[in-house]
JSON list of C-alpha atoms and ligand atoms in Angstrom, two decimals:
[
{"chain": "A", "resi": 1, "resn": "MET", "atom": "CA", "xyz": [23.31, -0.70, -5.67]},
{"chain": "A", "resi": 2, "resn": "SER", "atom": "CA", "xyz": [24.66, -2.13, -2.47]},
{"chain": "A", "resi": 3, "resn": "VAL", "atom": "CA", "xyz": [23.72, -2.62, 1.14]},
{"chain": "A", "resi": 4, "resn": "THR", "atom": "CA", "xyz": [25.95, -2.26, 4.18]},
{"chain": "A", "resi": 5, "resn": "VAL", "atom": "CA", "xyz": [25.38, -5.16, 6.57]},
{"chain": "A", "resi": 6, "resn": "THR", "atom": "CA", "xyz": [26.57, -4.68, 10.16]},
{"chain": "A", "resi": 7, "resn": "TYR", "atom": "CA", "xyz": [26.49, -7.24, 12.97]},
{"chain": "A", "resi": 8, "resn": "PHE", "atom": "CA", "xyz": [26.05, -6.29, 16.65]},
{"chain": "A", "resi": 9, "resn": "GLY", "atom": "CA", "xyz": [26.17, -9.76, 18.16]},
{"chain": "A", "resi": 10, "resn": "HIS", "atom": "CA", "xyz": [23.37, -12.28, 18.79]},
{"chain": "A", "resi": 11, "resn": "ALA", "atom": "CA", "xyz": [20.66, -11.65, 16.15]},
{"chain": "A", "resi": 12, "resn": "ALA", "atom": "CA", "xyz": [21.14, -7.87, 15.88]},
{"chain": "A", "resi": 13, "resn": "PHE", "atom": "CA", "xyz": [22.00, -6.40, 12.50]},
{"chain": "A", "resi": 14, "resn": "THR", "atom": "CA", "xyz": [21.58, -3.22, 10.54]},
{"chain": "A", "resi": 15, "resn": "LEU", "atom": "CA", "xyz": [21.04, -3.11, 6.80]},
{"chain": "A", "resi": 16, "resn": "SER", "atom": "CA", "xyz": [21.65, 0.26, 5.16]},
{"chain": "A", "resi": 17, "resn": "ASP", "atom": "CA", "xyz": [21.33, 1.57, 1.61]},
{"chain": "A", "resi": 18, "resn": "GLY", "atom": "CA", "xyz": [22.87, 4.90, 2.64]},
{"chain": "A", "resi": 19, "resn": "THR", "atom": "CA", "xyz": [19.46, 6.58, 3.04]},
{"chain": "A", "resi": 20, "resn": "HIS", "atom": "CA", "xyz": [17.46, 4.06, 5.02]},
{"chain": "A", "resi": 21, "resn": "THR", "atom": "CA", "xyz": [18.79, 1.89, 7.82]},
{"chain": "A", "resi": 22, "resn": "VAL", "atom": "CA", "xyz": [16.78, -1.12, 8.91]},
{"chain": "A", "resi": 23, "resn": "ALA", "atom": "CA", "xyz": [17.78, -2.46, 12.32]},
{"chain": "A", "resi": 24, "resn": "ILE", "atom": "CA", "xyz": [16.77, -6.07, 12.93]},
{"chain": "A", "resi": 25, "resn": "ASP", "atom": "CA", "xyz": [16.35, -7.27, 16.54]},
{"chain": "A", "resi": 26, "resn": "PRO", "atom": "CA", "xyz": [18.36, -4.41, 18.15]},
{"chain": "A", "resi": 27, "resn": "PHE", "atom": "CA", "xyz": [19.48, -6.08, 21.38]},
{"chain": "A", "resi": 28, "resn": "PHE", "atom": "CA", "xyz": [22.29, -4.05, 23.01]},
{"chain": "A", "resi": 29, "resn": "SER", "atom": "CA", "xyz": [21.56, -3.66, 26.75]},
{"chain": "A", "resi": 30, "resn": "GLY", "atom": "CA", "xyz": [22.32, -7.05, 28.32]},
{"chain": "A", "resi": 31, "resn": "ASN", "atom": "CA", "xyz": [23.87, -8.43, 25.13]},
{"chain": "A", "resi": 32, "resn": "PRO", "atom": "CA", "xyz": [27.31, -9.64, 26.31]},
{"chain": "A", "resi": 33, "resn": "LEU", "atom": "CA", "xyz": [28.73, -9.64, 22.76]},
{"chain": "A", "resi": 34, "resn": "ALA", "atom": "CA", "xyz": [27.68, -6.05, 22.06]},
{"chain": "A", "resi": 35, "resn": "GLU", "atom": "CA", "xyz": [28.79, -4.87, 25.49]},
{"chain": "A", "resi": 36, "resn": "ALA", "atom": "CA", "xyz": [32.23, -6.51, 25.12]},
{"chain": "A", "resi": 37, "resn": "ALA", "atom": "CA", "xyz": [32.63, -4.67, 21.82]},
{"chain": "A", "resi": 38, "resn": "GLY", "atom": "CA", "xyz": [31.63, -1.34, 23.37]},
{"chain": "A", "resi": 39, "resn": "LEU", "atom": "CA", "xyz": [28.41, -1.18, 21.33]},
{"chain": "A", "resi": 40, "resn": "THR", "atom": "CA", "xyz": [25.32, 0.40, 22.88]},
{"chain": "A", "resi": 41, "resn": "LYS", "atom": "CA", "xyz": [21.79, 1.37, 21.90]},
{"chain": "A", "resi": 42, "resn": "GLU", "atom": "CA", "xyz": [23.29, 4.75, 20.97]},
{"chain": "A", "resi": 43, "resn": "SER", "atom": "CA", "xyz": [25.49, 3.06, 18.34]},
{"chain": "A", "resi": 44, "resn": "ILE", "atom": "CA", "xyz": [22.79, 2.95, 15.68]},
{"chain": "A", "resi": 45, "resn": "ASN", "atom": "CA", "xyz": [20.38, 5.47, 14.13]},
{"chain": "A", "resi": 46, "resn": "PRO", "atom": "CA", "xyz": [17.85, 3.38, 12.22]},
{"chain": "A", "resi": 47, "resn": "THR", "atom": "CA", "xyz": [14.99, 4.74, 10.15]},
{"chain": "A", "resi": 48, "resn": "HIS", "atom": "CA", "xyz": [13.22, 1.41, 10.67]},
{"chain": "A", "resi": 49, "resn": "ILE", "atom": "CA", "xyz": [13.35, -1.34, 13.29]},
{"chain": "A", "resi": 50, "resn": "ALA", "atom": "CA", "xyz": [12.12, -4.78, 12.23]},
{"chain": "A", "resi": 51, "resn": "LEU", "atom": "CA", "xyz": [11.53, -7.46, 14.85]},
{"chain": "A", "resi": 52, "resn": "THR", "atom": "CA", "xyz": [11.45, -11.21, 14.27]},
{"chain": "A", "resi": 53, "resn": "HIS", "atom": "CA", "xyz": [9.62, -12.02, 17.51]},
{"chain": "A", "resi": 54, "resn": "GLY", "atom": "CA", "xyz": [8.87, -10.79, 21.01]},
{"chain": "A", "resi": 55, "resn": "HIS", "atom": "CA", "xyz": [11.62, -12.38, 23.09]},
{"chain": "A", "resi": 56, "resn": "VAL", "atom": "CA", "xyz": [13.64, -9.93, 25.13]},
{"chain": "A", "resi": 57, "resn": "ASP", "atom": "CA", "xyz": [16.89, -10.82, 23.33]},
{"chain": "A", "resi": 58, "resn": "HIS", "atom": "CA", "xyz": [15.25, -9.59, 20.09]},
{"chain": "A", "resi": 59, "resn": "VAL", "atom": "CA", "xyz": [12.99, -6.71, 21.14]},
{"chain": "A", "resi": 60, "resn": "GLY", "atom": "CA", "xyz": [16.03, -5.46, 23.05]},
{"chain": "A", "resi": 61, "resn": "ASP", "atom": "CA", "xyz": [16.26, -1.66, 23.08]},
{"chain": "A", "resi": 62, "resn": "THR", "atom": "CA", "xyz": [13.58, -1.11, 20.44]},
{"chain": "A", "resi": 63, "resn": "LEU", "atom": "CA", "xyz": [11.49, 1.40, 22.39]},
{"chain": "A", "resi": 64, "resn": "GLU", "atom": "CA", "xyz": [14.43, 3.60, 23.40]},
{"chain": "A", "resi": 65, "resn": "ILE", "atom": "CA", "xyz": [16.02, 3.54, 19.94]},
{"chain": "A", "resi": 66, "resn": "ALA", "atom": "CA", "xyz": [12.73, 4.14, 18.12]},
{"chain": "A", "resi": 67, "resn": "THR", "atom": "CA", "xyz": [11.90, 7.05, 20.42]},
{"chain": "A", "resi": 68, "resn": "ARG", "atom": "CA", "xyz": [15.33, 8.66, 19.93]},
{"chain": "A", "resi": 69, "resn": "CYS", "atom": "CA", "xyz": [15.47, 8.11, 16.15]},
{"chain": "A", "resi": 70, "resn": "SER", "atom": "CA", "xyz": [11.73, 8.28, 15.27]},
{"chain": "A", "resi": 71, "resn": "SER", "atom": "CA", "xyz": [12.15, 4.86, 13.66]},
{"chain": "A", "resi": 72, "resn": "GLN", "atom": "CA", "xyz": [9.18, 3.00, 12.24]},
{"chain": "A", "resi": 73, "resn": "VAL", "atom": "CA", "xyz": [8.73, -0.30, 14.09]},
{"chain": "A", "resi": 74, "resn": "ILE", "atom": "CA", "xyz": [7.84, -3.30, 11.92]},
{"chain": "A", "resi": 75, "resn": "GLY", "atom": "CA", "xyz": [6.79, -6.58, 13.49]},
{"chain": "A", "resi": 76, "resn": "ALA", "atom": "CA", "xyz": [4.04, -9.08, 14.16]},
{"chain": "A", "resi": 77, "resn": "PHE", "atom": "CA", "xyz": [0.59, -7.62, 14.81]},
{"chain": "A", "resi": 78, "resn": "GLU", "atom": "CA", "xyz": [0.74, -8.33, 18.56]},
{"chain": "A", "resi": 79, "resn": "ILE", "atom": "CA", "xyz": [4.22, -6.83, 18.92]},
{"chain": "A", "resi": 80, "resn": "CYS", "atom": "CA", "xyz": [3.08, -3.64, 17.19]},
{"chain": "A", "resi": 81, "resn": "GLU", "atom": "CA", "xyz": [0.02, -3.53, 19.42]},
{"chain": "A", "resi": 82, "resn": "TRP", "atom": "CA", "xyz": [2.28, -3.75, 22.48]},
{"chain": "A", "resi": 83, "resn": "VAL", "atom": "CA", "xyz": [4.66, -1.07, 21.14]},
{"chain": "A", "resi": 84, "resn": "ALA", "atom": "CA", "xyz": [1.70, 1.27, 20.52]},
{"chain": "A", "resi": 85, "resn": "GLU", "atom": "CA", "xyz": [0.42, 0.62, 24.06]},
{"chain": "A", "resi": 86, "resn": "GLN", "atom": "CA", "xyz": [3.79, 1.79, 25.36]},
{"chain": "A", "resi": 87, "resn": "GLY", "atom": "CA", "xyz": [2.99, 5.15, 23.75]},
{"chain": "A", "resi": 88, "resn": "TYR", "atom": "CA", "xyz": [4.97, 4.72, 20.52]},
{"chain": "A", "resi": 89, "resn": "GLU", "atom": "CA", "xyz": [2.58, 4.93, 17.58]},
{"chain": "A", "resi": 90, "resn": "ALA", "atom": "CA", "xyz": [4.84, 4.61, 14.50]},
{"chain": "A", "resi": 91, "resn": "VAL", "atom": "CA", "xyz": [4.26, 0.91, 13.92]},
{"chain": "A", "resi": 92, "resn": "ASN", "atom": "CA", "xyz": [3.76, -1.17, 10.79]},
{"chain": "A", "resi": 93, "resn": "PRO", "atom": "CA", "xyz": [2.39, -4.66, 11.52]},
{"chain": "A", "resi": 94, "resn": "GLY", "atom": "CA", "xyz": [2.39, -7.88, 9.52]},
{"chain": "A", "resi": 95, "resn": "ASN", "atom": "CA", "xyz": [2.19, -11.63, 9.90]},
{"chain": "A", "resi": 96, "resn": "PRO", "atom": "CA", "xyz": [3.69, -14.71, 8.22]},
{"chain": "A", "resi": 97, "resn": "GLY", "atom": "CA", "xyz": [3.01, -14.89, 4.49]},
{"chain": "A", "resi": 98, "resn": "GLY", "atom": "CA", "xyz": [2.47, -11.14, 4.18]},
{"chain": "A", "resi": 99, "resn": "ARG", "atom": "CA", "xyz": [4.55, -8.65, 2.20]},
{"chain": "A", "resi": 100, "resn": "PHE", "atom": "CA", "xyz": [4.21, -4.90, 1.93]},
{"chain": "A", "resi": 101, "resn": "ASP", "atom": "CA", "xyz": [5.97, -2.01, 0.26]},
{"chain": "A", "resi": 102, "resn": "THR", "atom": "CA", "xyz": [7.99, 0.38, 2.39]},
{"chain": "A", "resi": 103, "resn": "ASP", "atom": "CA", "xyz": [9.81, 3.61, 1.58]},
{"chain": "A", "resi": 104, "resn": "PHE", "atom": "CA", "xyz": [13.05, 1.62, 1.17]},
{"chain": "A", "resi": 105, "resn": "GLY", "atom": "CA", "xyz": [11.64, -1.29, -0.87]},
{"chain": "A", "resi": 106, "resn": "TRP", "atom": "CA", "xyz": [9.56, -4.03, 0.70]},
{"chain": "A", "resi": 107, "resn": "ILE", "atom": "CA", "xyz": [9.45, -6.42, 3.60]},
{"chain": "A", "resi": 108, "resn": "ALA", "atom": "CA", "xyz": [7.91, -9.88, 3.92]},
{"chain": "A", "resi": 109, "resn": "PHE", "atom": "CA", "xyz": [7.18, -12.02, 6.95]},
{"chain": "A", "resi": 110, "resn": "THR", "atom": "CA", "xyz": [7.90, -15.74, 6.82]},
{"chain": "A", "resi": 111, "resn": "GLN", "atom": "CA", "xyz": [7.11, -18.48, 9.27]},
{"chain": "A", "resi": 112, "resn": "ALA", "atom": "CA", "xyz": [9.58, -19.48, 11.98]},
{"chain": "A", "resi": 113, "resn": "PHE", "atom": "CA", "xyz": [9.27, -22.44, 14.34]},
{"chain": "A", "resi": 114, "resn": "HIS", "atom": "CA", "xyz": [9.82, -20.95, 17.77]},
{"chain": "A", "resi": 115, "resn": "SER", "atom": "CA", "xyz": [7.79, -19.15, 20.47]},
{"chain": "A", "resi": 116, "resn": "SER", "atom": "CA", "xyz": [7.13, -15.46, 21.07]},
{"chain": "A", "resi": 117, "resn": "SER", "atom": "CA", "xyz": [6.33, -13.74, 24.34]},
{"chain": "A", "resi": 118, "resn": "TYR", "atom": "CA", "xyz": [7.49, -10.73, 26.34]},
{"chain": "A", "resi": 119, "resn": "GLU", "atom": "CA", "xyz": [7.26, -10.60, 30.14]},
{"chain": "A", "resi": 120, "resn": "GLY", "atom": "CA", "xyz": [4.65, -13.35, 29.96]},
{"chain": "A", "resi": 121, "resn": "ARG", "atom": "CA", "xyz": [2.52, -11.68, 27.29]},
{"chain": "A", "resi": 122, "resn": "TYR", "atom": "CA", "xyz": [1.76, -13.45, 24.01]},
{"chain": "A", "resi": 123, "resn": "MET", "atom": "CA", "xyz": [3.49, -11.60, 21.17]},
{"chain": "A", "resi": 124, "resn": "GLY", "atom": "CA", "xyz": [1.99, -13.31, 18.14]},
{"chain": "A", "resi": 125, "resn": "MET", "atom": "CA", "xyz": [3.69, -15.64, 15.73]},
{"chain": "A", "resi": 126, "resn": "PRO", "atom": "CA", "xyz": [7.47, -15.72, 15.60]},
{"chain": "A", "resi": 127, "resn": "CYS", "atom": "CA", "xyz": [8.64, -14.70, 12.14]},
{"chain": "A", "resi": 128, "resn": "GLY", "atom": "CA", "xyz": [11.50, -14.59, 9.73]},
{"chain": "A", "resi": 129, "resn": "LEU", "atom": "CA", "xyz": [11.93, -11.37, 7.78]},
{"chain": "A", "resi": 130, "resn": "VAL", "atom": "CA", "xyz": [12.74, -10.83, 4.13]},
{"chain": "A", "resi": 131, "resn": "VAL", "atom": "CA", "xyz": [13.98, -7.29, 3.59]},
{"chain": "A", "resi": 132, "resn": "ASN", "atom": "CA", "xyz": [14.44, -5.74, 0.16]},
{"chain": "A", "resi": 133, "resn": "LEU", "atom": "CA", "xyz": [16.45, -2.55, 0.08]},
{"chain": "A", "resi": 134, "resn": "GLY", "atom": "CA", "xyz": [19.21, -1.09, -2.06]},
{"chain": "A", "resi": 135, "resn": "GLY", "atom": "CA", "xyz": [18.29, -3.59, -4.76]},
{"chain": "A", "resi": 136, "resn": "LYS", "atom": "CA", "xyz": [19.26, -6.50, -2.49]},
{"chain": "A", "resi": 137, "resn": "THR", "atom": "CA", "xyz": [17.15, -9.08, -0.71]},
{"chain": "A", "resi": 138, "resn": "ILE", "atom": "CA", "xyz": [18.11, -10.28, 2.74]},
{"chain": "A", "resi": 139, "resn": "TYR", "atom": "CA", "xyz": [16.41, -13.14, 4.60]},
{"chain": "A", "resi": 140, "resn": "HIS", "atom": "CA", "xyz": [16.86, -13.05, 8.40]},
{"chain": "A", "resi": 141, "resn": "ALA", "atom": "CA", "xyz": [15.36, -16.33, 9.59]},
{"chain": "A", "resi": 142, "resn": "GLY", "atom": "CA", "xyz": [14.77, -15.13, 13.16]},
{"chain": "A", "resi": 143, "resn": "ASP", "atom": "CA", "xyz": [14.87, -17.81, 15.84]},
{"chain": "A", "resi": 144, "resn": "THR", "atom": "CA", "xyz": [13.74, -21.03, 14.23]},
{"chain": "A", "resi": 145, "resn": "GLY", "atom": "CA", "xyz": [14.21, -24.72, 13.86]},
{"chain": "A", "resi": 146, "resn": "LEU", "atom": "CA", "xyz": [14.84, -26.20, 10.44]},
{"chain": "A", "resi": 147, "resn": "PHE", "atom": "CA", "xyz": [11.83, -26.61, 8.15]},
{"chain": "A", "resi": 148, "resn": "SER", "atom": "CA", "xyz": [11.75, -27.81, 4.57]},
{"chain": "A", "resi": 149, "resn": "ASP", "atom": "CA", "xyz": [9.67, -24.83, 3.37]},
{"chain": "A", "resi": 150, "resn": "MET", "atom": "CA", "xyz": [12.89, -22.83, 3.66]},
{"chain": "A", "resi": 151, "resn": "ALA", "atom": "CA", "xyz": [13.42, -24.13, 0.12]},
{"chain": "A", "resi": 152, "resn": "LEU", "atom": "CA", "xyz": [10.20, -22.34, -0.88]},
{"chain": "A", "resi": 153, "resn": "ILE", "atom": "CA", "xyz": [11.35, -19.13, 0.84]},
{"chain": "A", "resi": 154, "resn": "GLY", "atom": "CA", "xyz": [14.52, -19.37, -1.27]},
{"chain": "A", "resi": 155, "resn": "GLU", "atom": "CA", "xyz": [12.48, -19.97, -4.42]},
{"chain": "A", "resi": 156, "resn": "LEU", "atom": "CA", "xyz": [9.99, -17.14, -3.75]},
{"chain": "A", "resi": 157, "resn": "TYR", "atom": "CA", "xyz": [12.42, -14.43, -2.68]},
{"chain": "A", "resi": 158, "resn": "THR", "atom": "CA", "xyz": [15.84, -15.52, -4.12]},
{"chain": "A", "resi": 159, "resn": "PRO", "atom": "CA", "xyz": [17.77, -13.83, -1.28]},
{"chain": "A", "resi": 160, "resn": "ASP", "atom": "CA", "xyz": [21.23, -12.43, -1.91]},
{"chain": "A", "resi": 161, "resn": "LEU", "atom": "CA", "xyz": [22.00, -13.04, 1.76]},
{"chain": "A", "resi": 162, "resn": "ALA", "atom": "CA", "xyz": [20.55, -15.42, 4.36]},
{"chain": "A", "resi": 163, "resn": "ILE", "atom": "CA", "xyz": [21.20, -14.68, 8.04]},
{"chain": "A", "resi": 164, "resn": "LEU", "atom": "CA", "xyz": [20.69, -17.92, 9.98]},
{"chain": "A", "resi": 165, "resn": "PRO", "atom": "CA", "xyz": [20.78, -18.85, 13.66]},
{"chain": "A", "resi": 166, "resn": "ILE", "atom": "CA", "xyz": [23.30, -21.60, 14.45]},
{"chain": "A", "resi": 167, "resn": "GLY", "atom": "CA", "xyz": [23.52, -21.62, 18.27]},
{"chain": "A", "resi": 168, "resn": "ASP", "atom": "CA", "xyz": [21.42, -24.78, 18.80]},
{"chain": "A", "resi": 169, "resn": "ARG", "atom": "CA", "xyz": [19.15, -25.48, 21.84]},
{"chain": "A", "resi": 170, "resn": "PHE", "atom": "CA", "xyz": [16.66, -22.64, 21.06]},
{"chain": "A", "resi": 171, "resn": "THR", "atom": "CA", "xyz": [17.17, -22.61, 17.28]},
{"chain": "A", "resi": 172, "resn": "MET", "atom": "CA", "xyz": [18.87, -24.60, 14.57]},
{"chain": "A", "resi": 173, "resn": "GLY", "atom": "CA", "xyz": [22.36, -25.81, 15.36]},
{"chain": "A", "resi": 174, "resn": "PRO", "atom": "CA", "xyz": [25.14, -25.50, 12.81]},
{"chain": "A", "resi": 175, "resn": "GLU", "atom": "CA", "xyz": [24.39, -28.76, 11.00]},
{"chain": "A", "resi": 176, "resn": "HIS", "atom": "CA", "xyz": [20.69, -27.99, 10.59]},
{"chain": "A", "resi": 177, "resn": "ALA", "atom": "CA", "xyz": [21.53, -24.41, 9.61]},
{"chain": "A", "resi": 178, "resn": "SER", "atom": "CA", "xyz": [23.87, -25.80, 6.94]},
{"chain": "A", "resi": 179, "resn": "ARG", "atom": "CA", "xyz": [20.96, -27.82, 5.55]},
{"chain": "A", "resi": 180, "resn": "ALA", "atom": "CA", "xyz": [18.84, -24.65, 5.69]},
{"chain": "A", "resi": 181, "resn": "ALA", "atom": "CA", "xyz": [21.36, -22.68, 3.63]},
{"chain": "A", "resi": 182, "resn": "GLU", "atom": "CA", "xyz": [21.57, -25.52, 1.11]},
{"chain": "A", "resi": 183, "resn": "MET", "atom": "CA", "xyz": [17.78, -25.32, 0.70]},
{"chain": "A", "resi": 184, "resn": "ILE", "atom": "CA", "xyz": [17.54, -21.51, 0.58]},
{"chain": "A", "resi": 185, "resn": "LYS", "atom": "CA", "xyz": [20.46, -21.21, -1.86]},
{"chain": "A", "resi": 186, "resn": "PRO", "atom": "CA", "xyz": [21.36, -17.57, -1.08]},
{"chain": "A", "resi": 187, "resn": "GLY", "atom": "CA", "xyz": [24.36, -15.87, -2.65]},
{"chain": "A", "resi": 188, "resn": "LEU", "atom": "CA", "xyz": [25.94, -15.67, 0.80]},
{"chain": "A", "resi": 189, "resn": "THR", "atom": "CA", "xyz": [25.09, -16.75, 4.32]},
{"chain": "A", "resi": 190, "resn": "VAL", "atom": "CA", "xyz": [26.00, -15.21, 7.69]},
{"chain": "A", "resi": 191, "resn": "PRO", "atom": "CA", "xyz": [25.54, -17.13, 10.97]},
{"chain": "A", "resi": 192, "resn": "CYS", "atom": "CA", "xyz": [24.10, -15.53, 14.12]},
{"chain": "A", "resi": 193, "resn": "HIS", "atom": "CA", "xyz": [22.53, -16.37, 17.50]},
{"chain": "A", "resi": 194, "resn": "PHE", "atom": "CA", "xyz": [25.64, -18.16, 18.80]},
{"chain": "A", "resi": 195, "resn": "GLY", "atom": "CA", "xyz": [28.33, -17.40, 21.37]},
{"chain": "A", "resi": 196, "resn": "THR", "atom": "CA", "xyz": [26.19, -14.95, 23.32]},
{"chain": "A", "resi": 197, "resn": "TRP", "atom": "CA", "xyz": [25.91, -17.23, 26.32]},
{"chain": "A", "resi": 198, "resn": "ASP", "atom": "CA", "xyz": [27.34, -20.64, 27.24]},
{"chain": "A", "resi": 199, "resn": "LEU", "atom": "CA", "xyz": [24.01, -22.28, 26.34]},
{"chain": "A", "resi": 200, "resn": "ILE", "atom": "CA", "xyz": [24.45, -21.33, 22.67]},
{"chain": "A", "resi": 201, "resn": "ASP", "atom": "CA", "xyz": [28.23, -21.39, 22.45]},
{"chain": "A", "resi": 202, "resn": "VAL", "atom": "CA", "xyz": [28.96, -23.36, 19.29]},
{"chain": "A", "resi": 203, "resn": "ASP", "atom": "CA", "xyz": [31.95, -23.34, 16.95]},
{"chain": "A", "resi": 204, "resn": "PRO", "atom": "CA", "xyz": [30.82, -21.47, 13.82]},
{"chain": "A", "resi": 205, "resn": "SER", "atom": "CA", "xyz": [33.24, -23.53, 11.69]},
{"chain": "A", "resi": 206, "resn": "ARG", "atom": "CA", "xyz": [30.64, -26.32, 12.01]},
{"chain": "A", "resi": 207, "resn": "PHE", "atom": "CA", "xyz": [28.36, -24.14, 9.87]},
{"chain": "A", "resi": 208, "resn": "ALA", "atom": "CA", "xyz": [29.53, -25.31, 6.46]},
{"chain": "A", "resi": 209, "resn": "PRO", "atom": "CA", "xyz": [26.77, -25.53, 3.85]},
{"chain": "A", "resi": 210, "resn": "LYS", "atom": "CA", "xyz": [27.83, -27.21, 0.62]},
{"chain": "A", "resi": 211, "resn": "GLY", "atom": "CA", "xyz": [28.19, -24.73, -2.25]},
{"chain": "A", "resi": 212, "resn": "ILE", "atom": "CA", "xyz": [27.13, -21.62, -0.29]},
{"chain": "A", "resi": 213, "resn": "PRO", "atom": "CA", "xyz": [29.73, -19.04, 0.78]},
{"chain": "A", "resi": 214, "resn": "VAL", "atom": "CA", "xyz": [29.75, -18.30, 4.52]},
{"chain": "A", "resi": 215, "resn": "LYS", "atom": "CA", "xyz": [30.86, -15.04, 6.12]},
{"chain": "A", "resi": 216, "resn": "VAL", "atom": "CA", "xyz": [31.36, -15.06, 9.90]},
{"chain": "A", "resi": 217, "resn": "LEU", "atom": "CA", "xyz": [31.22, -11.44, 11.07]},
{"chain": "A", "resi": 218, "resn": "GLU", "atom": "CA", "xyz": [33.08, -9.98, 14.00]},
{"chain": "A", "resi": 219, "resn": "VAL", "atom": "CA", "xyz": [30.81, -8.22, 16.50]},
{"chain": "A", "resi": 220, "resn": "GLY", "atom": "CA", "xyz": [30.67, -4.66, 15.20]},
{"chain": "A", "resi": 221, "resn": "GLY", "atom": "CA", "xyz": [31.90, -5.82, 11.82]},
{"chain": "A", "resi": 222, "resn": "SER", "atom": "CA", "xyz": [30.29, -4.93, 8.54]},
{"chain": "A", "resi": 223, "resn": "PHE", "atom": "CA", "xyz": [30.59, -5.55, 4.81]},
{"chain": "A", "resi": 224, "resn": "GLU", "atom": "CA", "xyz": [29.07, -4.33, 1.56]},
{"chain": "A", "resi": 225, "resn": "LEU", "atom": "CA", "xyz": [26.61, -6.68, -0.06]},
{"chain": "A", "resi": 226, "resn": "THR", "atom": "CA", "xyz": [27.02, -5.92, -3.78]},
{"chain": "B", "resi": 301, "resn": "LIG", "atom": "NI1", "xyz": [13.61, -16.33, 20.77]},
{"chain": "B", "resi": 302, "resn": "LIG", "atom": "MN1", "xyz": [16.65, -15.57, 20.68]}
]
C-alpha cells in the first residue's frame, strides 16, 4: 500500500490512500507560497481535515473546505468546539496522548511546544499528529520547539515519514529539526514551515539529519510514500 503526500506550502499537506484524503493544516488564502503556485482552497477535496493547532496559518480555510467537501474535522477539543459553534458539526476531537481509530486507519495526538489561539480565543493545546493510512504512518510535528520525547514518539509510532518545521523563530530551526529527525528515526523526513515569510526564510539545505533521508518538496509537489 502507498500514500500520496502533497505539499501546499507552509505546513499544509494532503495524505491520500486513493480513497481517503487527509488534509493537514489547509492554509491557502493568505499563504504566499500556495498563492504563488496558483493553489487555492478549491485545489483539494479532503475527506478529513486534521489540525495541529488553532493559529490562523494552520486553521486556514478549514471551514470553507469542510463545508464544500463534507470533510470530518479532527483537532484539539477546543478547536472542534469552535468549529461546531461556527455551525459545522462533523468534528472529531482529541488531545495529546490520545489515539483513535478512523475510517482510514487511526490518528494520534502528540505534544508540541508552542501556543494555540484564534482571534484571541484559546484553542487548547497545540499538537503534533500521527496519521496512519494506506498502511503508512506519518508524523506531522505541527509547530513546535525541539523536545527529547520526540525519541519516544519515534519509538511508539515508528513513522515512515516525519514532517518537521524548520523555519526557526516560531518553531525549530533547521539544526534543531535535524536533531529531531535523528531522534525520531523516520524512514524519510520532509521539512516545512519555512520560506513563507521573511521571518521564517531559512535555507532548507541546513536541514541535514545524520542518517535520515530528506526530501524537500516543491510547493504543489507530491510523491508516493511506499
Ligand atoms: Ni503556530
Ligand atoms: Mn505556524
